[in-house]
Coordinates of N, CA and C in Angstrom, one line a residue:
M144 N -95.7 -2.7 -6.4 CA -94.3 -2.4 -6.4 C -94.0 -1.8 -5.0
A145 N -93.0 -2.3 -4.4 CA -92.6 -1.8 -3.0 C -92.1 -0.4 -3.1
E146 N -92.4 0.4 -2.1 CA -91.9 1.7 -2.1 C -90.5 1.7 -1.4
L147 N -89.5 2.2 -2.1 CA -88.2 2.3 -1.6 C -87.8 3.7 -1.1
K148 N -87.3 3.8 0.1 CA -87.0 5.1 0.7 C -85.5 5.4 0.6
P149 N -85.1 6.6 0.5 CA -83.7 7.0 0.5 C -82.9 6.4 1.7
G150 N -81.8 5.8 1.4 CA -81.0 5.1 2.4 C -81.3 3.7 2.6
Q151 N -82.3 3.1 1.9 CA -82.6 1.7 2.1 C -81.6 0.8 1.4
L152 N -81.3 -0.3 2.0 CA -80.4 -1.3 1.4 C -81.1 -2.1 0.4
V153 N -80.5 -2.3 -0.8 CA -81.1 -3.2 -1.8 C -80.0 -4.0 -2.4
R154 N -80.4 -5.1 -3.1 CA -79.5 -6.0 -3.8 C -80.1 -6.1 -5.2
S155 N -79.2 -6.0 -6.2 CA -79.6 -6.2 -7.6 C -79.8 -7.7 -7.9
L156 N -81.0 -7.9 -8.6 CA -81.3 -9.3 -8.9 C -81.1 -9.6 -10.4
A157 N -80.8 -8.6 -11.2 CA -80.7 -8.8 -12.6 C -79.7 -7.8 -13.2
G158 N -79.0 -8.2 -14.3 CA -78.1 -7.3 -15.0 C -76.7 -7.6 -14.7
R159 N -75.8 -6.8 -15.2 CA -74.4 -7.0 -15.0 C -74.0 -6.9 -13.5
D160 N -74.8 -6.1 -12.8 CA -74.5 -5.9 -11.3 C -75.2 -6.9 -10.4
K161 N -75.7 -8.0 -11.0 CA -76.4 -9.0 -10.2 C -75.7 -9.3 -8.9
N162 N -76.4 -9.4 -7.8 CA -75.9 -9.7 -6.4 C -75.1 -8.6 -5.8
K163 N -75.0 -7.4 -6.4 CA -74.3 -6.3 -5.8 C -75.3 -5.5 -4.9
H164 N -74.8 -4.9 -3.8 CA -75.6 -4.2 -2.9 C -75.4 -2.7 -3.1
Y165 N -76.5 -1.9 -2.9 CA -76.5 -0.5 -3.1 C -77.4 0.1 -2.0
L166 N -77.3 1.4 -1.9 CA -78.3 2.2 -1.1 C -79.1 3.0 -2.1
V167 N -80.4 3.2 -1.8 CA -81.3 4.0 -2.6 C -81.0 5.4 -2.4
L168 N -80.7 6.2 -3.4 CA -80.5 7.6 -3.3 C -81.8 8.3 -3.4
K169 N -82.6 8.0 -4.4 CA -84.0 8.6 -4.5 C -84.8 7.8 -5.6
E170 N -86.1 8.0 -5.5 CA -87.0 7.4 -6.5 C -87.1 8.5 -7.6
I171 N -87.0 8.1 -8.9 CA -87.0 9.2 -9.9 C -88.3 9.0 -10.8
E172 N -88.8 7.8 -10.9 CA -90.0 7.6 -11.7 C -90.8 6.6 -10.9
Q173 N -92.0 6.2 -11.4 CA -92.8 5.2 -10.7 C -92.0 3.9 -10.5
N174 N -91.3 3.5 -11.5 CA -90.6 2.1 -11.4 C -89.1 2.2 -11.3
Y175 N -88.5 3.4 -11.2 CA -87.1 3.5 -11.2 C -86.6 4.3 -10.0
V176 N -85.4 3.9 -9.6 CA -84.7 4.5 -8.5 C -83.2 4.8 -8.9
L177 N -82.6 5.7 -8.2 CA -81.2 5.9 -8.3 C -80.4 5.3 -7.2
L178 N -79.4 4.5 -7.5 CA -78.6 3.8 -6.5 C -77.2 4.2 -6.4
V179 N -76.6 4.1 -5.2 CA -75.2 4.4 -5.0 C -74.6 3.4 -4.2
N180 N -73.2 3.2 -4.3 CA -72.5 2.3 -3.5 C -71.2 2.9 -3.0
G181 N -70.9 4.1 -3.4 CA -69.7 4.8 -2.9 C -68.5 4.5 -3.6
R182 N -68.4 3.5 -4.4 CA -67.2 3.2 -5.2 C -67.5 3.3 -6.7
S183 N -68.0 2.2 -7.3 CA -68.3 2.2 -8.8 C -69.5 3.1 -9.1
K184 N -70.3 3.3 -8.2 CA -71.5 4.2 -8.4 C -71.5 5.3 -7.3
P185 N -70.7 6.3 -7.4 CA -70.7 7.4 -6.4 C -71.9 8.3 -6.5
V186 N -72.1 9.1 -5.6 CA -73.2 10.1 -5.5 C -73.3 10.9 -6.8
A187 N -72.1 11.3 -7.3 CA -72.1 12.1 -8.5 C -72.5 11.4 -9.8
R188 N -72.5 10.0 -9.8 CA -72.9 9.2 -10.9 C -73.7 8.0 -10.5
P189 N -74.9 8.3 -9.9 CA -75.8 7.1 -9.5 C -76.2 6.2 -10.6
K190 N -76.6 5.0 -10.3 CA -77.1 4.1 -11.2 C -78.6 4.1 -11.2
K191 N -79.2 4.2 -12.4 CA -80.7 4.1 -12.6 C -81.0 2.6 -12.7
K192 N -82.0 2.2 -11.9 CA -82.3 0.7 -11.9 C -83.9 0.6 -11.7
N193 N -84.4 -0.4 -12.4 CA -85.8 -0.7 -12.3 C -86.1 -1.4 -11.0
K194 N -87.1 -0.9 -10.2 CA -87.4 -1.5 -8.9 C -87.7 -3.0 -9.0
A195 N -88.2 -3.4 -10.1 CA -88.6 -4.9 -10.2 C -87.3 -5.7 -10.2
H196 N -86.2 -5.2 -10.4 CA -84.9 -5.9 -10.5 C -84.1 -5.8 -9.2
L197 N -84.8 -5.4 -8.1 CA -84.2 -5.2 -6.8 C -84.8 -6.0 -5.7
Q198 N -84.0 -6.5 -4.8 CA -84.5 -7.1 -3.6 C -84.2 -6.1 -2.5
H199 N -85.2 -5.7 -1.7 CA -85.0 -4.7 -0.7 C -85.0 -5.4 0.7
Y200 N -84.2 -4.7 1.5 CA -84.1 -5.1 2.9 C -84.7 -4.1 3.8
E201 N -85.1 -4.4 5.0 CA -85.7 -3.4 5.9 C -84.7 -2.5 6.4
R202 N -83.5 -2.8 6.3 CA -82.4 -2.0 6.9 C -82.2 -0.7 6.1
R203 N -82.0 0.4 6.8 CA -81.8 1.7 6.2 C -80.6 2.4 6.8
A204 N -79.8 3.1 6.0 CA -78.7 3.8 6.5 C -79.1 5.2 7.0
D205 N -78.5 5.6 8.0 CA -78.7 6.9 8.6 C -77.4 7.7 8.4
L206 N -77.2 8.2 7.2 CA -75.9 8.8 6.8 C -76.1 10.3 6.5
G207 N -76.9 11.0 7.4 CA -77.2 12.4 7.1 C -78.4 12.5 6.3
D208 N -78.5 13.5 5.5 CA -79.7 13.8 4.7 C -79.5 13.1 3.4
M209 N -80.2 11.9 3.2 CA -80.0 11.1 2.0 C -80.7 11.8 0.8
T210 N -81.6 12.8 1.1 CA -82.2 13.5 -0.1 C -81.4 14.6 -0.6
D211 N -80.3 14.9 0.1 CA -79.4 16.0 -0.3 C -78.0 15.4 -0.7
P212 N -77.8 15.1 -2.0 CA -76.5 14.5 -2.4 C -75.3 15.3 -2.0
E213 N -75.4 16.6 -1.7 CA -74.3 17.4 -1.3 C -73.8 17.0 0.1
S214 N -74.7 16.5 0.9 CA -74.3 16.2 2.3 C -73.8 14.7 2.4
M215 N -73.9 14.0 1.3 CA -73.5 12.5 1.4 C -72.0 12.4 1.0
D216 N -71.4 11.4 1.6 CA -70.0 11.1 1.4 C -69.8 9.7 0.9
D217 N -69.2 9.5 -0.3 CA -69.0 8.2 -0.9 C -68.2 7.3 0.1
N218 N -67.3 7.8 0.8 CA -66.6 6.9 1.7 C -67.5 6.4 2.8
Q219 N -68.4 7.2 3.3 CA -69.3 6.8 4.4 C -70.2 5.7 3.8
I220 N -70.7 5.9 2.6 CA -71.6 4.9 1.9 C -70.9 3.6 1.8
A221 N -69.7 3.6 1.2 CA -68.9 2.4 1.0 C -68.6 1.7 2.4
K222 N -68.3 2.4 3.4 CA -68.0 1.8 4.7 C -69.3 1.2 5.3
Y223 N -70.4 1.9 5.2 CA -71.6 1.4 5.7 C -72.0 0.1 5.0
L224 N -71.9 0.0 3.6 CA -72.2 -1.2 2.9 C -71.3 -2.3 3.3
K225 N -70.1 -2.1 3.5 CA -69.1 -3.1 3.9 C -69.5 -3.7 5.2
E226 N -70.0 -2.9 6.1 CA -70.4 -3.3 7.5 C -71.7 -4.1 7.5
V227 N -72.7 -3.8 6.6 CA -74.0 -4.3 6.8 C -74.4 -5.4 5.7
V228 N -73.6 -5.5 4.7 CA -74.0 -6.4 3.6 C -73.9 -7.8 4.2
P229 N -75.0 -8.6 4.0 CA -75.1 -9.9 4.5 C -74.0 -10.8 4.0
V230 N -73.5 -11.7 4.9 CA -72.4 -12.6 4.5 C -73.1 -13.7 3.6
A231 N -72.4 -14.2 2.6 CA -72.9 -15.2 1.7 C -73.4 -16.4 2.5
G232 N -74.6 -16.9 2.2 CA -75.1 -18.1 2.9 C -75.9 -17.8 4.1
S233 N -76.0 -16.5 4.5 CA -76.7 -16.2 5.7 C -78.2 -16.2 5.4
P234 N -79.1 -16.5 6.4 CA -80.5 -16.6 6.2 C -81.1 -15.3 5.6
E235 N -80.5 -14.1 6.0 CA -81.1 -12.8 5.5 C -80.9 -12.7 4.0
E236 N -79.8 -13.2 3.5 CA -79.6 -13.1 2.0 C -80.6 -13.9 1.2
E237 N -81.1 -15.0 1.8 CA -82.0 -15.9 1.0 C -83.4 -15.4 1.1
V238 N -83.7 -14.3 1.8 CA -85.1 -13.8 2.0 C -85.6 -13.4 0.7

């Protein structure tokens, strides 16, 4: 199982949120991480997701201290995701 670091960009591969992009907030168990997107999943209510159901990208956000939820801003997260999410049909999305 790939190690996911705080701030790493991921895409959901399964579930109701399939094909949605998130940033990793933190790893909580061996196979689970907490995810945020700044809108439907803010820092105050992160989503718990199995790592097996995620596609990870090498890209990471540098939005301050990702390990400290108090220093994170949902608007910054949403803006970052809007800027970096691959455009549909791009080669990076098919990786």
